[in-house]
Amino acid sequence: MKRVRSSRPELEGIAPYDAKQMRAEVRLAANENPHNLPGEILDKLADRVRQDMEFNRYPDPMCSYLRELIAEANGLEPGNVLVGNGGDELLLDVVLAWGGPGRSLMDLPPTFSMYGIDARMTGTHLIEIPRLSDFSIDATALLGTIADRDPDVVIVSNPNNPTGTMAPETLLIDLLNATDALVLVDEAYFEFSRQTMRPHMERHPNLVILRTFSKAFSLAGLRAGYLLANADVITELTKVRQPYSVNRFTQAAAALTFRERMVFEAGISETLRNRDRLMHAMSAMPQLEAFPSEANFVLFRIPQASAVWRDLLHDHSILVRDFSRTPGLEDCLRVTVGSCEEVERFVAAMDEITTNKQASDHFGVSATASRHMARE
Ligand code: PMP
């Protein structure tokens, strides 16, 4: 017998998360920081590695030092903080502990796809409250369904990936008041929105906040994120988490980065300025609609989005994210706000693509054909 029995039936029909990583000179598909860690942090990290980093020893399971730094910065105790192997791991921990068969998770699509994937893989029933056409939250449906269906976990991405939309603070408070479900506010892009639900933690023991080192802090490649929550919630999460998920090197890099986080302020301001420039340039392109964003990315709608995505990659070596097959995001692409040069390259490429497209629409030939005509 050389066969393998089937995996759990819940996995049937789940498509693995596809990061759609591809080679490109300008990578604007994953909302990363365009710049690597600053040289002085890299130097300190290299010193740490040489001096006393024992790769032969298991790391501190609870990342105690980093946990203390994060707690202090947020006016909390270490017991209110849990560090994970990226926000992704912490999201799974939450769903493992609060979801599962017979329980339900509510999310607000279009949103970060990992919420739904985690629900499905853990046999958690997924309740979806679609956003309105401007991507704002359907408050009536949200609060009505909370009352009717009594979910166990509610996840709100704030700002929402991939739309960039903020939820009104008052609505989040109404949500917290309406349920004892675990309400996870995913603040992965908090450093750009500069808005947080942190002040509401004392009054709402069911509020959990997720943050990450992957975006503003340039550590996507090392995997570190953290949760802020009531100490009892953290205790429950420690029952399901992988004990050594955050390696020694990542802990050291994240702690150095967090201690020196003021250094990143200039980069965050640069990103916000570049986002304004990007929005301004895109608003002058009548063929597309760019949605306002509080994060380091911009979602836009453009006819034949997949063809535009291909043209950006093949002709300009620019990688953005194609969401056009996601329900509610038909004809939508998402571009990360990159460095000044990257924004310039993207804008120039879009100018060329939309101008060619206009010509091709006019002459009734395909965008690609018209571009070849234009080159000849
Ligand atoms: N939440 C949101 C809304 C995100 O966009 C991401 C990253 N794409 C994450 C969580 C997870 O980030 P990481 O695992 O890199 O910390």
CSV table of C-alpha atoms and ligand atoms in Angstrom, one decimal:
chain,number,residue,atom,x,y,z
A,1,MET,CA,0.0,0.0,0.0
A,2,LYS,CA,1.6,3.2,-1.1
A,3,ARG,CA,-1.1,5.7,-0.5
A,4,VAL,CA,-1.8,8.3,2.1
A,5,ARG,CA,-5.2,8.8,3.6
A,6,SER,CA,-6.9,12.1,3.2
A,7,SER,CA,-6.2,15.2,5.3
A,8,ARG,CA,-9.0,16.6,7.5
A,9,PRO,CA,-12.2,17.3,5.4
A,10,GLU,CA,-12.1,21.0,6.5
A,11,LEU,CA,-9.0,21.5,4.3
A,12,GLU,CA,-10.8,20.5,1.1
A,13,GLY,CA,-11.5,23.7,-0.9
A,14,ILE,CA,-9.0,25.8,1.1
A,15,ALA,CA,-6.6,27.5,-1.2
A,16,PRO,CA,-3.2,28.0,0.5
A,17,TYR,CA,-2.3,31.7,1.1
A,18,ASP,CA,-0.6,32.8,-2.0
A,19,ALA,CA,2.0,35.5,-1.4
A,20,LYS,CA,2.4,36.0,-5.1
A,21,GLN,CA,6.1,36.6,-4.8
A,22,MET,CA,7.7,37.3,-8.1
A,23,ARG,CA,10.9,38.8,-9.3
A,24,ALA,CA,10.7,42.5,-10.1
A,25,GLU,CA,12.9,45.5,-9.8
A,26,VAL,CA,10.2,47.5,-7.9
A,27,ARG,CA,8.4,45.4,-5.4
A,28,LEU,CA,5.2,47.1,-4.3
A,29,ALA,CA,3.0,44.1,-3.5
A,30,ALA,CA,3.4,43.3,0.2
A,31,ASN,CA,3.2,46.6,2.0
A,32,GLU,CA,6.8,46.3,3.2
A,33,ASN,CA,9.1,49.1,4.2
A,34,PRO,CA,11.1,50.1,1.0
A,35,HIS,CA,14.2,50.5,3.1
A,36,ASN,CA,16.2,47.8,5.0
A,37,LEU,CA,17.1,48.3,8.7
A,38,PRO,CA,19.2,51.4,9.2
A,39,GLY,CA,23.0,50.8,9.2
A,40,GLU,CA,23.4,51.6,12.9
A,41,ILE,CA,20.9,48.9,13.9
A,42,LEU,CA,22.5,46.4,11.5
A,43,ASP,CA,25.9,47.1,13.1
A,44,LYS,CA,24.6,46.6,16.6
A,45,LEU,CA,22.9,43.4,15.6
A,46,ALA,CA,26.1,42.2,14.0
A,47,ASP,CA,28.0,43.0,17.2
A,48,ARG,CA,25.4,41.1,19.2
A,49,VAL,CA,25.7,38.0,16.9
A,50,ARG,CA,29.5,38.0,17.3
A,51,GLN,CA,29.6,38.7,21.1
A,52,ASP,CA,27.0,36.6,22.8
A,53,MET,CA,24.3,35.1,20.6
A,54,GLU,CA,24.2,31.4,21.4
A,55,PHE,CA,22.5,29.9,18.3
A,56,ASN,CA,23.0,26.4,19.9
A,57,ARG,CA,20.5,27.3,22.7
A,58,TYR,CA,16.8,27.5,22.5
A,59,PRO,CA,15.4,31.1,22.6
A,60,ASP,CA,13.5,32.6,25.5
A,61,PRO,CA,10.0,31.2,24.8
A,62,MET,CA,8.1,34.4,25.9
A,63,CYS,CA,10.6,36.9,24.5
A,64,SER,CA,10.8,38.5,28.0
A,65,TYR,CA,13.0,41.5,27.2
A,66,LEU,CA,11.0,42.5,24.1
A,67,ARG,CA,7.8,41.9,26.0
A,68,GLU,CA,8.9,44.3,28.7
A,69,LEU,CA,9.9,47.0,26.2
A,70,ILE,CA,6.5,46.7,24.4
A,71,ALA,CA,4.6,46.7,27.6
A,72,GLU,CA,6.4,49.8,28.9
A,73,ALA,CA,5.9,51.7,25.7
A,74,ASN,CA,2.2,51.0,25.8
A,75,GLY,CA,1.6,51.7,29.5
A,76,LEU,CA,0.9,48.0,30.2
A,77,GLU,CA,2.4,45.0,32.1
A,78,PRO,CA,4.4,42.3,30.4
A,79,GLY,CA,1.5,40.0,31.1
A,80,ASN,CA,-0.5,42.0,28.7
A,81,VAL,CA,1.8,41.4,25.8
A,82,LEU,CA,2.4,38.3,23.6
A,83,VAL,CA,5.1,38.3,20.9
A,84,GLY,CA,4.7,35.9,17.9
A,85,ASN,CA,6.4,34.8,14.7
A,86,GLY,CA,4.7,37.7,12.8
A,87,GLY,CA,1.2,38.8,13.3
A,88,ASP,CA,0.2,35.8,11.2
A,89,GLU,CA,1.1,33.4,14.0
A,90,LEU,CA,-0.7,35.4,16.6
A,91,LEU,CA,-3.9,35.5,14.5
A,92,LEU,CA,-3.7,31.7,14.3
A,93,ASP,CA,-3.2,31.5,18.0
A,94,VAL,CA,-6.3,33.6,18.6
A,95,VAL,CA,-8.4,31.4,16.3
A,96,LEU,CA,-7.0,28.2,17.8
A,97,ALA,CA,-8.0,29.4,21.3
A,98,TRP,CA,-11.3,31.2,20.6
A,99,GLY,CA,-12.4,29.4,17.5
A,100,GLY,CA,-12.7,25.7,16.6
A,101,PRO,CA,-15.6,23.4,15.7
A,102,GLY,CA,-18.9,24.7,16.9
A,103,ARG,CA,-17.6,28.2,17.2
A,104,SER,CA,-17.6,31.1,14.9
A,105,LEU,CA,-15.4,34.0,13.6
A,106,MET,CA,-16.8,37.1,12.1
A,107,ASP,CA,-14.8,39.3,9.6
A,108,LEU,CA,-15.6,42.2,7.3
A,109,PRO,CA,-14.5,41.4,3.7
A,110,PRO,CA,-12.9,42.5,1.6
A,111,THR,CA,-10.2,42.3,4.2
A,112,PHE,CA,-7.0,40.4,5.1
A,113,SER,CA,-7.5,36.9,3.8
A,114,MET,CA,-5.7,35.1,6.6
A,115,TYR,CA,-8.7,35.6,8.9
A,116,GLY,CA,-10.9,33.4,6.7
A,117,ILE,CA,-8.1,30.9,6.0
A,118,ASP,CA,-7.4,30.5,9.8
A,119,ALA,CA,-11.1,30.1,10.4
A,120,ARG,CA,-11.5,27.4,7.7
A,121,MET,CA,-8.4,25.5,8.7
A,122,THR,CA,-9.5,25.3,12.4
A,123,GLY,CA,-13.0,24.2,11.5
A,124,THR,CA,-14.4,27.6,12.8
A,125,HIS,CA,-17.6,28.8,11.2
A,126,LEU,CA,-16.9,32.0,9.2
A,127,ILE,CA,-19.5,34.8,9.4
A,128,GLU,CA,-18.8,37.5,6.8
A,129,ILE,CA,-20.3,41.0,6.9
A,130,PRO,CA,-19.4,42.5,3.6
A,131,ARG,CA,-18.3,46.1,3.6
A,132,LEU,CA,-20.4,48.8,1.7
A,133,SER,CA,-19.3,49.9,-1.7
A,134,ASP,CA,-17.0,52.6,-0.3
A,135,PHE,CA,-15.5,49.9,1.9
A,136,SER,CA,-16.9,51.4,5.1
A,137,ILE,CA,-18.3,48.9,7.6
A,138,ASP,CA,-22.0,48.1,7.4
A,139,ALA,CA,-22.7,49.0,11.0
A,140,THR,CA,-26.3,47.9,11.0
A,141,ALA,CA,-25.5,44.5,9.6
A,142,LEU,CA,-22.5,44.1,11.9
A,143,LEU,CA,-24.4,44.9,15.1
A,144,GLY,CA,-27.5,43.1,14.0
A,145,THR,CA,-25.5,39.9,13.2
A,146,ILE,CA,-23.6,40.2,16.5
A,147,ALA,CA,-27.0,40.1,18.2
A,148,ASP,CA,-28.4,37.3,16.0
A,149,ARG,CA,-25.4,35.0,15.6
A,150,ASP,CA,-23.3,35.7,18.7
A,151,PRO,CA,-19.9,35.0,17.2
A,152,ASP,CA,-16.9,34.0,19.4
A,153,VAL,CA,-14.3,36.1,17.7
A,154,VAL,CA,-14.7,39.3,15.6
A,155,ILE,CA,-11.7,40.6,13.6
A,156,VAL,CA,-11.5,44.2,12.3
A,157,SER,CA,-8.5,45.2,10.3
A,158,ASN,CA,-7.9,48.9,11.1
A,159,PRO,CA,-6.8,50.4,8.8
A,160,ASN,CA,-8.3,47.6,6.6
A,161,ASN,CA,-6.0,45.7,4.3
A,162,PRO,CA,-6.4,45.9,1.3
A,163,THR,CA,-8.8,48.9,1.2
A,164,GLY,CA,-6.9,51.3,3.5
A,165,THR,CA,-10.2,52.3,5.3
A,166,MET,CA,-10.4,53.2,9.0
A,167,ALA,CA,-13.3,52.1,11.1
A,168,PRO,CA,-14.9,54.9,13.2
A,169,GLU,CA,-13.8,54.6,16.8
A,170,THR,CA,-17.4,55.0,18.0
A,171,LEU,CA,-18.4,52.0,15.9
A,172,LEU,CA,-15.6,49.9,17.4
A,173,ILE,CA,-16.8,51.0,20.9
A,174,ASP,CA,-20.3,50.0,20.1
A,175,LEU,CA,-19.0,46.7,18.9
A,176,LEU,CA,-17.1,46.1,22.1
A,177,ASN,CA,-20.2,47.0,24.2
A,178,ALA,CA,-22.4,44.7,22.1
A,179,THR,CA,-20.6,41.5,22.7
A,180,ASP,CA,-18.3,39.5,25.0
A,181,ALA,CA,-16.7,37.9,22.0
A,182,LEU,CA,-13.0,38.4,21.6
A,183,VAL,CA,-12.7,41.6,19.4
A,184,LEU,CA,-9.4,41.6,17.7
A,185,VAL,CA,-8.5,45.0,16.2
A,186,ASP,CA,-5.7,44.4,13.7
A,187,GLU,CA,-3.5,47.5,13.8
A,188,ALA,CA,-0.8,46.1,11.5
A,189,TYR,CA,-0.6,49.6,9.9
A,190,PHE,CA,-0.9,51.6,13.1
A,191,GLU,CA,2.4,53.5,12.6
A,192,PHE,CA,0.9,55.0,9.5
A,193,SER,CA,-2.7,55.7,10.7
A,194,ARG,CA,-1.4,56.8,14.1
A,195,GLN,CA,-4.8,55.8,15.5
A,196,THR,CA,-5.2,53.0,18.1
A,197,MET,CA,-7.8,51.4,20.3
A,198,ARG,CA,-5.2,51.1,23.1
A,199,PRO,CA,-7.0,53.6,25.4
A,200,HIS,CA,-10.1,51.4,25.4
A,201,MET,CA,-8.3,48.3,26.8
A,202,GLU,CA,-9.0,49.0,30.4
A,203,ARG,CA,-12.8,49.3,29.9
A,204,HIS,CA,-13.0,46.4,27.5
A,205,PRO,CA,-11.3,43.1,28.6
A,206,ASN,CA,-12.5,41.5,25.3
A,207,LEU,CA,-10.4,43.9,23.2
A,208,VAL,CA,-7.2,42.6,21.7
A,209,ILE,CA,-4.8,44.7,19.5
A,210,LEU,CA,-2.5,43.2,17.0
A,211,ARG,CA,0.7,45.0,15.7
A,212,THR,CA,3.6,44.0,13.6
A,213,PHE,CA,7.3,44.7,13.0
A,214,SER,CA,6.8,43.9,9.3
A,215,LYS,CA,5.6,47.2,8.0
A,216,ALA,CA,6.9,50.4,9.5
A,217,PHE,CA,9.8,48.7,11.2
A,218,SER,CA,11.4,46.9,8.2
A,219,LEU,CA,11.4,43.4,9.8
A,220,ALA,CA,9.1,41.5,7.4
A,221,GLY,CA,12.0,39.1,6.7
A,222,LEU,CA,12.5,38.2,10.3
A,223,ARG,CA,8.9,37.7,11.4
A,224,ALA,CA,7.8,39.4,14.6
A,225,GLY,CA,4.5,40.8,15.7
A,226,TYR,CA,2.7,41.3,19.1
A,227,LEU,CA,-0.6,41.3,20.8
A,228,LEU,CA,-1.8,43.7,23.5
A,229,ALA,CA,-4.6,42.1,25.6
A,230,ASN,CA,-6.0,41.5,29.0
A,231,ALA,CA,-3.6,39.2,31.0
A,232,ASP,CA,-6.3,36.4,31.1
A,233,VAL,CA,-6.5,36.4,27.3
A,234,ILE,CA,-2.7,36.2,27.0
A,235,THR,CA,-2.7,33.2,29.4
A,236,GLU,CA,-5.2,31.4,27.2
A,237,LEU,CA,-3.2,32.1,24.1
A,238,THR,CA,0.0,30.7,25.7
A,239,LYS,CA,-1.8,27.3,25.9
A,240,VAL,CA,-2.0,27.0,22.1
A,241,ARG,CA,1.2,28.9,21.0
A,242,GLN,CA,4.4,27.2,19.7
A,243,PRO,CA,6.8,27.7,22.6
A,244,TYR,CA,9.9,28.7,20.5
A,245,SER,CA,8.3,30.3,17.6
A,246,VAL,CA,10.3,33.6,17.8
A,247,ASN,CA,14.0,32.8,17.3
A,248,ARG,CA,16.8,34.3,19.2
A,249,PHE,CA,18.0,36.5,16.3
A,250,THR,CA,14.6,37.9,15.6
A,251,GLN,CA,14.1,38.7,19.3
A,252,ALA,CA,17.4,40.6,19.3
A,253,ALA,CA,16.6,42.5,16.1
A,254,ALA,CA,13.0,43.3,17.2
A,255,ALA,CA,14.2,44.6,20.6
A,256,LEU,CA,16.9,46.7,19.0
A,257,THR,CA,14.4,48.1,16.5
A,258,PHE,CA,11.8,48.8,19.1
A,259,ARG,CA,14.3,50.6,21.4
A,260,GLU,CA,15.4,52.7,18.5
A,261,ARG,CA,12.0,53.2,17.0
A,262,MET,CA,12.3,57.0,16.8
A,263,VAL,CA,14.8,56.4,14.0
A,264,PHE,CA,11.9,55.1,11.9
A,265,GLU,CA,9.8,58.3,12.2
A,266,ALA,CA,11.5,59.9,9.3
A,267,GLY,CA,10.7,56.9,7.1
A,268,ILE,CA,7.1,56.9,8.2
A,269,SER,CA,6.7,60.6,7.4
A,270,GLU,CA,8.4,60.0,4.0
A,271,THR,CA,5.9,57.2,3.3
A,272,LEU,CA,2.9,59.5,4.3
A,273,ARG,CA,4.3,62.2,2.0
A,274,ASN,CA,4.8,59.7,-0.8
A,275,ARG,CA,1.3,58.4,-0.3
A,276,ASP,CA,0.0,62.0,-0.8
A,277,ARG,CA,2.1,62.3,-4.0
A,278,LEU,CA,0.9,59.0,-5.3
A,279,MET,CA,-2.8,59.9,-4.6
A,280,HIS,CA,-2.3,63.2,-6.2
A,281,ALA,CA,-0.8,61.7,-9.3
A,282,MET,CA,-3.4,59.0,-9.5
A,283,SER,CA,-6.3,61.5,-9.1
A,284,ALA,CA,-5.1,63.0,-12.4
A,285,MET,CA,-5.6,59.7,-14.2
A,286,PRO,CA,-9.3,59.7,-15.2
A,287,GLN,CA,-9.2,56.0,-16.1
A,288,LEU,CA,-8.8,54.9,-12.5
A,289,GLU,CA,-10.3,55.4,-9.1
A,290,ALA,CA,-7.9,55.5,-6.2
A,291,PHE,CA,-9.4,54.9,-2.7
A,292,PRO,CA,-8.3,57.1,0.2
A,293,SER,CA,-5.9,55.2,2.5
A,294,GLU,CA,-4.7,55.5,6.1
A,295,ALA,CA,-2.0,52.9,5.6
A,296,ASN,CA,1.2,52.5,3.5
A,297,PHE,CA,-0.7,51.2,0.4
A,298,VAL,CA,-3.4,52.5,-2.0
A,299,LEU,CA,-6.1,50.4,-3.6
A,300,PHE,CA,-7.3,51.5,-7.0
A,301,ARG,CA,-9.9,50.3,-9.5
A,302,ILE,CA,-9.0,50.3,-13.2
A,303,PRO,CA,-10.7,48.6,-16.2
A,304,GLN,CA,-8.9,45.4,-17.2
A,305,ALA,CA,-6.9,45.4,-14.0
A,306,SER,CA,-5.3,42.1,-14.6
A,307,ALA,CA,-3.9,43.3,-17.9
A,308,VAL,CA,-2.6,46.4,-16.2
A,309,TRP,CA,-1.0,44.2,-13.5
A,310,ARG,CA,0.7,42.2,-16.3
A,311,ASP,CA,1.9,45.3,-18.1
A,312,LEU,CA,3.3,46.8,-14.9
A,313,LEU,CA,5.3,43.6,-14.3
A,314,HIS,CA,6.4,42.6,-17.8
A,315,ASP,CA,7.0,46.0,-19.3
A,316,HIS,CA,8.1,48.0,-16.2
A,317,SER,CA,9.3,45.4,-13.8
A,318,ILE,CA,6.9,46.7,-11.1
A,319,LEU,CA,5.1,44.2,-9.0
A,320,VAL,CA,1.8,45.3,-7.4
A,321,ARG,CA,-1.0,43.1,-6.0
A,322,ASP,CA,-3.9,42.0,-8.1
A,323,PHE,CA,-7.1,41.7,-6.2
A,324,SER,CA,-9.4,41.6,-9.2
A,325,ARG,CA,-10.6,38.1,-8.5
A,326,THR,CA,-11.5,38.9,-4.9
A,327,PRO,CA,-15.3,39.4,-4.4
A,328,GLY,CA,-16.0,43.1,-3.9
A,329,LEU,CA,-12.6,44.1,-5.4
A,330,GLU,CA,-13.3,43.4,-9.1
A,331,ASP,CA,-10.9,45.4,-11.2
A,332,CYS,CA,-8.8,46.4,-8.2
A,333,LEU,CA,-5.0,46.5,-7.7
A,334,ARG,CA,-3.2,47.5,-4.6
A,335,VAL,CA,0.1,49.4,-4.7
A,336,THR,CA,2.4,49.7,-1.7
A,337,VAL,CA,3.8,53.2,-1.1
A,338,GLY,CA,7.4,52.8,-1.9
A,339,SER,CA,10.4,55.1,-1.8
A,340,CYS,CA,10.3,58.4,-3.8
A,341,GLU,CA,12.0,56.7,-6.8
A,342,GLU,CA,9.6,53.8,-6.7
A,343,VAL,CA,6.6,56.0,-6.6
A,344,GLU,CA,8.0,58.0,-9.5
A,345,ARG,CA,8.5,54.8,-11.5
A,346,PHE,CA,5.1,53.5,-10.7
A,347,VAL,CA,3.4,56.8,-11.7
A,348,ALA,CA,5.4,57.0,-14.9
A,349,ALA,CA,4.5,53.4,-15.8
A,350,MET,CA,0.8,54.0,-15.0
A,351,ASP,CA,0.8,57.2,-17.1
A,352,GLU,CA,2.2,55.2,-20.0
A,353,ILE,CA,-0.2,52.3,-19.6
A,354,THR,CA,-3.3,54.5,-19.2
A,355,THR,CA,-2.3,56.6,-22.2
A,356,ASN,CA,-1.7,53.6,-24.4
A,357,LYS,CA,-4.9,52.1,-23.1
A,358,GLN,CA,-6.8,55.3,-24.0
A,359,ALA,CA,-5.3,55.0,-27.5
A,360,SER,CA,-6.2,51.3,-27.8
A,361,ASP,CA,-9.7,51.9,-26.6
A,362,HIS,CA,-10.0,54.6,-29.2
A,363,PHE,CA,-8.8,52.4,-32.0
A,364,GLY,CA,-10.4,49.3,-30.7
A,365,VAL,CA,-7.2,47.2,-30.3
A,366,SER,CA,-5.8,45.6,-27.2
A,367,ALA,CA,-3.6,47.5,-24.9
A,368,THR,CA,-0.6,45.3,-25.6
A,369,ALA,CA,-1.1,45.6,-29.4
A,370,SER,CA,-1.4,49.4,-29.2
A,371,ARG,CA,1.8,49.6,-27.2
A,372,HIS,CA,3.6,47.6,-29.8
A,373,MET,CA,2.2,49.9,-32.4
A,374,ALA,CA,3.3,52.9,-30.4
A,375,ARG,CA,6.8,51.5,-30.2
A,376,GLU,CA,7.1,50.7,-33.8
B,1,PMP,N1,-2.6,41.9,9.6
B,1,PMP,C1,-2.7,42.6,8.4
B,1,PMP,C2,-3.9,43.4,8.2
B,1,PMP,C3,-1.7,42.4,7.5
B,1,PMP,O1,-1.8,43.1,6.3
B,1,PMP,C4,-0.6,41.6,7.7
B,1,PMP,C5,0.5,41.4,6.7
B,1,PMP,N2,0.2,41.5,5.4
B,1,PMP,C6,-0.6,40.9,8.9
B,1,PMP,C7,-1.6,41.1,9.8
B,1,PMP,C8,0.5,39.9,9.2
B,1,PMP,O2,1.7,40.5,9.2
B,1,PMP,P1,3.0,39.8,9.7
B,1,PMP,O3,2.7,38.3,9.9
B,1,PMP,O4,4.1,40.0,8.7
B,1,PMP,O5,3.3,40.4,11.1
